[in-house]
Amino acid sequence: MKIKKLKSLFFTVGVVFISSVFLTNPVEAKAYYAGGDNNVTLHSWNVNNFNGTSQNLWARTTSSYLPKNIEGRTVAGDFNGDGKDEIAAFYDYSNAHTAIHLFMPDGSGNMTSKTAWDAPSFAASAIQYKVVAGDFDGDGKDEIATFYDYGNLKTALFLFKLDSNGQFSGSEVWQSPTFSGSCIVGVTAGDFNGDGKDEISLIYDYGNNHTGMFEFKQASSNKFTGRLAWESNSCDGSRVKNKVVSGDYDGNKKAEIVMFYDYGNAKTSAWTLINNNDTYSTKESWVAPSFDANAITGRVA
């Protein structure tokens, strides 16, 4: 995931996903919206001149495309290496039938979509809010990584790469028989150590105010390794669930991790995880006494 992207936060109601991407303009925000008129629309905003005016890039009706079927399973990245970002969405057809829909700029200011991967035995519900994109191998193109919850403490990491024919291929690159997918409360990706390749940060809720952050990096073409990179005995992981993001917020060419912590009674803090020589430390970087964290759950990017 390139530093050229502006890692911004957008909050809205009724949106299935929000992301900051690099498409035809320098930096744009994308949001999927299902209004009350039975239409589904992909909106775009120019973040460098954010004035609330949006452009409609793609539209369908809810009878042909259900937004809830991609909720928590949508990412953006430059998957084909053309310098512009695409959007990939895992669509749940039910009964463990899942497909990746790829949305691409068409050169005229709109987007086209196609099915770029299809599997009859891959449950979309097992990866919800566990999907990220990043350039994990440093080849200049982004890949998709998703943690798959098999249940009974078994969890796997799948990696998807786009080939020259515009189709994704997926492979299992990590697995654990003692890692509960239901304890994953946040997943984000970024170049946390500044080596030019992205890593995956996973926030794990052990319960009883015990929370850990696992860092995963690509070791070879078909293998990822993971380590417990940070833990706290005074952090309730459930209070940051689906409120974890990353980006190079201080401009030092390394990404930081931000967790929005819900203290209750509309008090929210942003805690930043910073990597210094592969050792992570935390600091409270923002606090608000009248900011309801529930309003941004699943809506930060």
mmCIF file of C-alpha atoms in Angstrom:
data_model
loop_
_atom_site.group_PDB
_atom_site.id
_atom_site.type_symbol
_atom_site.label_atom_id
_atom_site.label_comp_id
_atom_site.label_asym_id
_atom_site.label_seq_id
_atom_site.Cartn_x
_atom_site.Cartn_y
_atom_site.Cartn_z
ATOM 1 C CA MET A 1 0.000 0.000 0.000
ATOM 2 C CA LYS A 2 1.700 3.148 -1.204
ATOM 3 C CA ILE A 3 2.346 6.185 0.965
ATOM 4 C CA LYS A 4 0.874 8.303 -1.854
ATOM 5 C CA LYS A 5 -2.580 7.458 -0.527
ATOM 6 C CA LEU A 6 -4.116 9.835 1.949
ATOM 7 C CA LYS A 7 -5.245 7.854 4.963
ATOM 8 C CA SER A 8 -8.341 9.803 5.884
ATOM 9 C CA LEU A 9 -11.299 9.011 8.117
ATOM 10 C CA PHE A 10 -14.828 9.427 6.857
ATOM 11 C CA PHE A 11 -17.973 9.039 8.917
ATOM 12 C CA THR A 12 -21.416 8.666 7.423
ATOM 13 C CA VAL A 13 -24.664 6.750 7.808
ATOM 14 C CA GLY A 14 -25.808 3.913 5.584
ATOM 15 C CA VAL A 15 -22.416 3.333 4.030
ATOM 16 C CA VAL A 16 -21.179 -0.201 3.441
ATOM 17 C CA PHE A 17 -17.531 0.732 3.017
ATOM 18 C CA ILE A 18 -15.350 3.819 2.951
ATOM 19 C CA SER A 19 -11.824 4.021 1.594
ATOM 20 C CA SER A 20 -9.242 6.520 0.422
ATOM 21 C CA VAL A 21 -7.891 5.558 -2.965
ATOM 22 C CA PHE A 22 -5.801 6.826 -5.882
ATOM 23 C CA LEU A 23 -7.926 6.522 -9.010
ATOM 24 C CA THR A 24 -8.161 9.193 -11.707
ATOM 25 C CA ASN A 25 -7.579 12.114 -9.339
ATOM 26 C CA PRO A 26 -4.651 12.522 -6.883
ATOM 27 C CA VAL A 27 -6.597 11.312 -3.880
ATOM 28 C CA GLU A 28 -10.227 10.328 -3.736
ATOM 29 C CA ALA A 29 -12.581 8.848 -1.180
ATOM 30 C CA LYS A 30 -14.942 6.106 -2.176
ATOM 31 C CA ALA A 31 -18.177 5.104 -0.464
ATOM 32 C CA TYR A 32 -20.857 2.571 -1.284
ATOM 33 C CA TYR A 33 -24.339 3.816 -0.401
ATOM 34 C CA ALA A 34 -27.679 2.052 -0.369
ATOM 35 C CA GLY A 35 -30.356 4.699 -0.210
ATOM 36 C CA GLY A 36 -34.061 4.317 0.411
ATOM 37 C CA ASP A 37 -34.871 4.368 -3.301
ATOM 38 C CA ASN A 38 -33.731 0.787 -3.970
ATOM 39 C CA ASN A 39 -30.601 2.044 -5.726
ATOM 40 C CA VAL A 40 -26.998 1.191 -4.888
ATOM 41 C CA THR A 41 -24.401 3.826 -5.768
ATOM 42 C CA LEU A 42 -20.631 4.091 -5.632
ATOM 43 C CA HIS A 43 -19.727 7.690 -4.739
ATOM 44 C CA SER A 44 -16.423 9.538 -5.126
ATOM 45 C CA TRP A 45 -15.094 12.674 -3.426
ATOM 46 C CA ASN A 46 -11.880 14.553 -4.184
ATOM 47 C CA VAL A 47 -10.278 14.674 -0.737
ATOM 48 C CA ASN A 48 -7.812 17.422 -1.692
ATOM 49 C CA ASN A 49 -10.799 19.711 -2.143
ATOM 50 C CA PHE A 50 -13.321 18.043 0.136
ATOM 51 C CA ASN A 51 -16.499 20.078 -0.206
ATOM 52 C CA GLY A 52 -19.177 17.431 0.122
ATOM 53 C CA THR A 53 -19.873 17.242 -3.618
ATOM 54 C CA SER A 54 -19.772 13.657 -4.812
ATOM 55 C CA GLN A 55 -19.576 11.968 -8.180
ATOM 56 C CA ASN A 56 -21.543 8.828 -8.949
ATOM 57 C CA LEU A 57 -19.242 6.243 -10.525
ATOM 58 C CA TRP A 58 -21.364 3.097 -10.619
ATOM 59 C CA ALA A 59 -24.987 2.231 -9.890
ATOM 60 C CA ARG A 60 -27.251 -0.789 -9.610
ATOM 61 C CA THR A 61 -30.583 -1.597 -8.010
ATOM 62 C CA THR A 62 -30.835 -3.499 -4.742
ATOM 63 C CA SER A 63 -32.703 -6.250 -6.574
ATOM 64 C CA SER A 64 -29.531 -7.004 -8.560
ATOM 65 C CA TYR A 65 -26.845 -6.051 -6.037
ATOM 66 C CA LEU A 66 -27.271 -6.181 -2.259
ATOM 67 C CA PRO A 67 -24.801 -3.901 -0.413
ATOM 68 C CA LYS A 68 -25.084 -5.919 2.798
ATOM 69 C CA ASN A 69 -23.545 -8.861 0.931
ATOM 70 C CA ILE A 70 -20.161 -7.101 0.807
ATOM 71 C CA GLU A 71 -20.265 -5.381 4.201
ATOM 72 C CA GLY A 72 -16.945 -5.687 6.018
ATOM 73 C CA ARG A 73 -15.330 -7.399 3.020
ATOM 74 C CA THR A 74 -14.274 -4.547 0.722
ATOM 75 C CA VAL A 75 -10.780 -3.129 0.139
ATOM 76 C CA ALA A 76 -8.989 -0.820 -2.300
ATOM 77 C CA GLY A 77 -5.535 -1.143 -3.819
ATOM 78 C CA ASP A 78 -3.501 -1.068 -7.012
ATOM 79 C CA PHE A 79 -3.904 -4.746 -7.765
ATOM 80 C CA ASN A 80 -2.776 -4.635 -11.410
ATOM 81 C CA GLY A 81 0.117 -2.188 -11.003
ATOM 82 C CA ASP A 82 -1.178 0.466 -13.408
ATOM 83 C CA GLY A 83 -0.750 3.275 -10.877
ATOM 84 C CA LYS A 84 -4.482 3.588 -10.204
ATOM 85 C CA ASP A 85 -6.424 1.857 -7.463
ATOM 86 C CA GLU A 86 -9.205 -0.639 -7.932
ATOM 87 C CA ILE A 87 -11.840 -1.811 -5.439
ATOM 88 C CA ALA A 88 -12.305 -5.477 -4.563
ATOM 89 C CA ALA A 89 -15.402 -6.748 -2.779
ATOM 90 C CA PHE A 90 -16.100 -10.269 -1.505
ATOM 91 C CA TYR A 91 -19.760 -10.868 -2.383
ATOM 92 C CA ASP A 92 -21.736 -13.377 -0.326
ATOM 93 C CA TYR A 93 -24.080 -15.406 -2.536
ATOM 94 C CA SER A 94 -24.956 -17.546 0.545
ATOM 95 C CA ASN A 95 -24.405 -21.278 1.091
ATOM 96 C CA ALA A 96 -20.607 -20.724 1.204
ATOM 97 C CA HIS A 97 -20.593 -19.361 -2.353
ATOM 98 C CA THR A 98 -18.385 -16.257 -2.515
ATOM 99 C CA ALA A 99 -16.999 -14.176 -5.372
ATOM 100 C CA ILE A 100 -14.599 -11.242 -5.633
ATOM 101 C CA HIS A 101 -16.092 -8.373 -7.609
ATOM 102 C CA LEU A 102 -13.443 -6.042 -9.020
ATOM 103 C CA PHE A 103 -14.337 -2.390 -9.686
ATOM 104 C CA MET A 104 -12.005 -0.575 -12.097
ATOM 105 C CA PRO A 105 -11.789 2.969 -13.528
ATOM 106 C CA ASP A 106 -12.891 2.944 -17.171
ATOM 107 C CA GLY A 107 -10.932 6.036 -18.255
ATOM 108 C CA SER A 108 -14.008 8.250 -18.592
ATOM 109 C CA GLY A 109 -14.650 8.989 -14.937
ATOM 110 C CA ASN A 110 -16.834 5.975 -14.218
ATOM 111 C CA MET A 111 -16.168 2.442 -13.017
ATOM 112 C CA THR A 112 -16.815 -0.978 -14.475
ATOM 113 C CA SER A 113 -17.165 -4.190 -12.491
ATOM 114 C CA LYS A 114 -16.499 -7.847 -13.128
ATOM 115 C CA THR A 115 -16.188 -11.138 -11.250
ATOM 116 C CA ALA A 116 -12.467 -11.758 -10.724
ATOM 117 C CA TRP A 117 -12.666 -14.859 -8.494
ATOM 118 C CA ASP A 118 -15.415 -17.314 -7.641
ATOM 119 C CA ALA A 119 -15.504 -20.102 -5.062
ATOM 120 C CA PRO A 120 -18.376 -22.480 -4.219
ATOM 121 C CA SER A 121 -16.967 -23.440 -0.803
ATOM 122 C CA PHE A 122 -15.650 -20.249 0.774
ATOM 123 C CA ALA A 123 -17.921 -18.726 3.428
ATOM 124 C CA ALA A 124 -17.925 -14.933 3.215
ATOM 125 C CA SER A 125 -19.181 -14.683 6.800
ATOM 126 C CA ALA A 126 -15.907 -16.248 7.980
ATOM 127 C CA ILE A 127 -13.863 -13.262 6.761
ATOM 128 C CA GLN A 128 -16.120 -10.330 7.638
ATOM 129 C CA TYR A 129 -14.073 -7.368 8.938
ATOM 130 C CA LYS A 130 -10.923 -9.446 8.473
ATOM 131 C CA VAL A 131 -9.907 -8.296 4.964
ATOM 132 C CA VAL A 132 -7.026 -5.928 4.110
ATOM 133 C CA ALA A 133 -4.991 -4.941 1.060
ATOM 134 C CA GLY A 134 -1.307 -4.113 0.799
ATOM 135 C CA ASP A 135 1.894 -4.684 -1.131
ATOM 136 C CA PHE A 136 3.161 -7.502 1.057
ATOM 137 C CA ASP A 137 5.857 -8.796 -1.309
ATOM 138 C CA GLY A 138 7.185 -5.412 -2.461
ATOM 139 C CA ASP A 139 6.518 -5.991 -6.167
ATOM 140 C CA GLY A 140 4.712 -2.671 -6.612
ATOM 141 C CA LYS A 141 1.264 -4.267 -6.785
ATOM 142 C CA ASP A 142 -1.192 -4.748 -3.940
ATOM 143 C CA GLU A 143 -2.520 -8.095 -2.798
ATOM 144 C CA ILE A 144 -5.547 -8.975 -0.663
ATOM 145 C CA ALA A 145 -5.125 -10.780 2.645
ATOM 146 C CA THR A 146 -7.981 -12.179 4.683
ATOM 147 C CA PHE A 147 -8.207 -14.149 7.908
ATOM 148 C CA TYR A 148 -10.647 -17.053 7.689
ATOM 149 C CA ASP A 149 -12.414 -18.237 10.845
ATOM 150 C CA TYR A 150 -13.022 -21.988 10.640
ATOM 151 C CA GLY A 151 -14.301 -22.091 14.216
ATOM 152 C CA ASN A 152 -13.029 -24.265 17.073
ATOM 153 C CA LEU A 153 -9.886 -22.080 17.408
ATOM 154 C CA LYS A 154 -8.761 -22.771 13.829
ATOM 155 C CA THR A 155 -7.891 -19.698 11.751
ATOM 156 C CA ALA A 156 -6.104 -19.340 8.414
ATOM 157 C CA LEU A 157 -4.705 -16.463 6.382
ATOM 158 C CA PHE A 158 -5.441 -16.424 2.649
ATOM 159 C CA LEU A 159 -3.562 -14.311 0.102
ATOM 160 C CA PHE A 160 -5.106 -13.224 -3.211
ATOM 161 C CA LYS A 161 -3.037 -11.957 -6.148
ATOM 162 C CA LEU A 162 -4.321 -10.573 -9.447
ATOM 163 C CA ASP A 163 -2.838 -12.260 -12.523
ATOM 164 C CA SER A 164 -2.190 -10.863 -16.008
ATOM 165 C CA ASN A 165 -5.658 -12.008 -17.097
ATOM 166 C CA GLY A 166 -7.357 -9.883 -14.462
ATOM 167 C CA GLN A 167 -8.318 -12.820 -12.251
ATOM 168 C CA PHE A 168 -7.449 -13.389 -8.597
ATOM 169 C CA SER A 169 -5.849 -16.585 -7.370
ATOM 170 C CA GLY A 170 -6.001 -17.423 -3.679
ATOM 171 C CA SER A 171 -3.771 -19.547 -1.478
ATOM 172 C CA GLU A 172 -3.487 -20.317 2.215
ATOM 173 C CA VAL A 173 -0.266 -18.764 3.566
ATOM 174 C CA TRP A 174 -0.662 -19.251 7.328
ATOM 175 C CA GLN A 175 -2.754 -21.391 9.670
ATOM 176 C CA SER A 176 -3.100 -21.937 13.393
ATOM 177 C CA PRO A 177 -5.143 -24.525 15.334
ATOM 178 C CA THR A 178 -5.043 -22.376 18.493
ATOM 179 C CA PHE A 179 -6.046 -18.946 17.209
ATOM 180 C CA SER A 180 -9.692 -17.962 17.577
ATOM 181 C CA GLY A 181 -11.077 -15.977 14.671
ATOM 182 C CA SER A 182 -13.860 -14.686 16.899
ATOM 183 C CA CYS A 183 -11.247 -12.906 19.033
ATOM 184 C CA ILE A 184 -10.050 -10.787 16.102
ATOM 185 C CA VAL A 185 -11.368 -7.264 16.677
ATOM 186 C CA GLY A 186 -9.336 -5.320 14.131
ATOM 187 C CA VAL A 187 -7.143 -5.904 11.082
ATOM 188 C CA THR A 188 -5.174 -3.280 9.170
ATOM 189 C CA ALA A 189 -2.161 -3.179 6.849
ATOM 190 C CA GLY A 190 0.736 -0.794 6.341
ATOM 191 C CA ASP A 191 4.510 -0.494 6.147
ATOM 192 C CA PHE A 192 5.079 -0.324 9.887
ATOM 193 C CA ASN A 193 8.857 -0.892 9.809
ATOM 194 C CA GLY A 194 9.709 1.220 6.764
ATOM 195 C CA ASP A 195 11.206 -1.609 4.683
ATOM 196 C CA GLY A 196 9.080 -0.848 1.624
ATOM 197 C CA LYS A 197 6.749 -3.814 2.114
ATOM 198 C CA ASP A 198 3.451 -3.883 3.969
ATOM 199 C CA GLU A 199 2.748 -5.912 7.078
ATOM 200 C CA ILE A 200 -0.570 -6.900 8.646
ATOM 201 C CA SER A 201 -1.512 -5.807 12.138
ATOM 202 C CA LEU A 202 -4.181 -7.847 13.923
ATOM 203 C CA ILE A 203 -5.759 -6.813 17.231
ATOM 204 C CA TYR A 204 -6.681 -9.857 19.339
ATOM 205 C CA ASP A 205 -9.045 -9.729 22.316
ATOM 206 C CA TYR A 206 -8.133 -12.360 24.919
ATOM 207 C CA GLY A 207 -10.824 -11.075 27.284
ATOM 208 C CA ASN A 208 -10.515 -9.714 30.829
ATOM 209 C CA ASN A 209 -8.827 -6.503 29.564
ATOM 210 C CA HIS A 210 -6.021 -8.522 27.961
ATOM 211 C CA THR A 211 -5.376 -7.477 24.354
ATOM 212 C CA GLY A 212 -2.570 -8.311 21.944
ATOM 213 C CA MET A 213 -1.387 -7.082 18.568
ATOM 214 C CA PHE A 214 -0.025 -9.695 16.185
ATOM 215 C CA GLU A 215 2.123 -8.633 13.255
ATOM 216 C CA PHE A 216 2.177 -10.761 10.098
ATOM 217 C CA LYS A 217 4.670 -10.407 7.267
ATOM 218 C CA GLN A 218 5.363 -12.312 4.074
ATOM 219 C CA ALA A 219 8.311 -14.691 4.440
ATOM 220 C CA SER A 220 8.079 -16.300 0.983
ATOM 221 C CA SER A 221 5.679 -16.498 -1.933
ATOM 222 C CA ASN A 222 3.460 -18.983 -0.112
ATOM 223 C CA LYS A 223 4.144 -18.307 3.555
ATOM 224 C CA PHE A 224 3.448 -15.607 6.147
ATOM 225 C CA THR A 225 4.869 -15.544 9.658
ATOM 226 C CA GLY A 226 3.252 -13.945 12.681
ATOM 227 C CA ARG A 227 4.482 -12.693 16.037
ATOM 228 C CA LEU A 228 2.949 -11.158 19.124
ATOM 229 C CA ALA A 229 4.314 -7.627 18.760
ATOM 230 C CA TRP A 230 2.459 -5.830 21.575
ATOM 231 C CA GLU A 231 0.139 -6.675 24.435
ATOM 232 C CA SER A 232 -1.625 -4.934 27.273
ATOM 233 C CA ASN A 233 -3.369 -6.092 30.432
ATOM 234 C CA SER A 234 -5.331 -2.857 30.711
ATOM 235 C CA CYS A 235 -6.936 -2.664 27.275
ATOM 236 C CA ASP A 236 -10.398 -4.068 26.584
ATOM 237 C CA GLY A 237 -10.182 -5.259 22.992
ATOM 238 C CA SER A 238 -13.947 -5.229 22.557
ATOM 239 C CA ARG A 239 -13.875 -1.428 22.913
ATOM 240 C CA VAL A 240 -11.824 -0.989 19.728
ATOM 241 C CA LYS A 241 -13.655 -3.596 17.652
ATOM 242 C CA ASN A 242 -13.876 -2.560 13.985
ATOM 243 C CA LYS A 243 -12.361 0.814 14.850
ATOM 244 C CA VAL A 244 -8.704 0.164 13.903
ATOM 245 C CA VAL A 245 -6.899 1.965 11.053
ATOM 246 C CA SER A 246 -3.346 2.653 9.904
ATOM 247 C CA GLY A 247 -1.407 5.224 7.912
ATOM 248 C CA ASP A 248 1.725 7.368 7.893
ATOM 249 C CA TYR A 249 0.247 10.094 10.055
ATOM 250 C CA ASP A 250 3.520 11.747 11.105
ATOM 251 C CA GLY A 251 5.208 11.654 7.697
ATOM 252 C CA ASN A 252 8.200 9.537 8.742
ATOM 253 C CA LYS A 253 7.727 7.004 5.901
ATOM 254 C CA LYS A 254 6.403 4.390 8.340
ATOM 255 C CA ALA A 255 2.776 3.606 9.083
ATOM 256 C CA GLU A 256 1.261 3.836 12.543
ATOM 257 C CA ILE A 257 -1.774 2.002 13.921
ATOM 258 C CA VAL A 258 -4.648 3.916 15.487
ATOM 259 C CA MET A 259 -7.283 2.301 17.698
ATOM 260 C CA PHE A 260 -10.400 4.292 18.593
ATOM 261 C CA TYR A 261 -11.233 3.277 22.157
ATOM 262 C CA ASP A 262 -14.818 3.510 23.401
ATOM 263 C CA TYR A 263 -14.839 4.365 27.116
ATOM 264 C CA GLY A 264 -18.623 4.623 27.171
ATOM 265 C CA ASN A 265 -20.823 7.635 27.871
ATOM 266 C CA ALA A 266 -19.691 9.193 24.566
ATOM 267 C CA LYS A 267 -16.035 9.414 25.601
ATOM 268 C CA THR A 268 -13.592 8.218 22.933
ATOM 269 C CA SER A 269 -9.813 8.228 22.622
ATOM 270 C CA ALA A 270 -7.461 7.469 19.756
ATOM 271 C CA TRP A 271 -4.516 5.328 20.857
ATOM 272 C CA THR A 272 -1.570 5.142 18.466
ATOM 273 C CA LEU A 273 0.718 2.112 18.183
ATOM 274 C CA ILE A 274 4.199 3.112 16.974
ATOM 275 C CA ASN A 275 6.926 0.755 15.758
ATOM 276 C CA ASN A 276 10.456 1.619 16.889
ATOM 277 C CA ASN A 277 13.002 -1.021 15.836
ATOM 278 C CA ASP A 278 10.300 -3.717 15.872
ATOM 279 C CA THR A 279 9.165 -2.748 19.384
ATOM 280 C CA TYR A 280 5.726 -1.166 19.636
ATOM 281 C CA SER A 281 4.718 1.529 22.109
ATOM 282 C CA THR A 282 1.393 3.294 22.603
ATOM 283 C CA LYS A 283 0.351 6.856 23.217
ATOM 284 C CA GLU A 284 -3.002 8.558 23.555
ATOM 285 C CA SER A 285 -3.059 10.872 20.550
ATOM 286 C CA TRP A 286 -6.599 12.256 20.772
ATOM 287 C CA VAL A 287 -9.443 12.305 23.296
ATOM 288 C CA ALA A 288 -13.003 13.589 23.079
ATOM 289 C CA PRO A 289 -15.547 13.681 25.934
ATOM 290 C CA SER A 290 -18.532 13.905 23.578
ATOM 291 C CA PHE A 291 -17.765 11.593 20.660
ATOM 292 C CA ASP A 292 -19.796 8.386 20.442
ATOM 293 C CA ALA A 293 -17.488 5.643 19.143
ATOM 294 C CA ASN A 294 -20.477 3.489 18.199
ATOM 295 C CA ALA A 295 -21.174 5.936 15.376
ATOM 296 C CA ILE A 296 -17.887 5.073 13.640
ATOM 297 C CA THR A 297 -17.757 1.309 14.186
ATOM 298 C CA GLY A 298 -16.959 -0.271 10.831
ATOM 299 C CA ARG A 299 -16.762 3.171 9.210
ATOM 300 C CA VAL A 300 -13.112 4.185 9.481
ATOM 301 C CA ALA A 301 -10.487 3.755 6.766
#
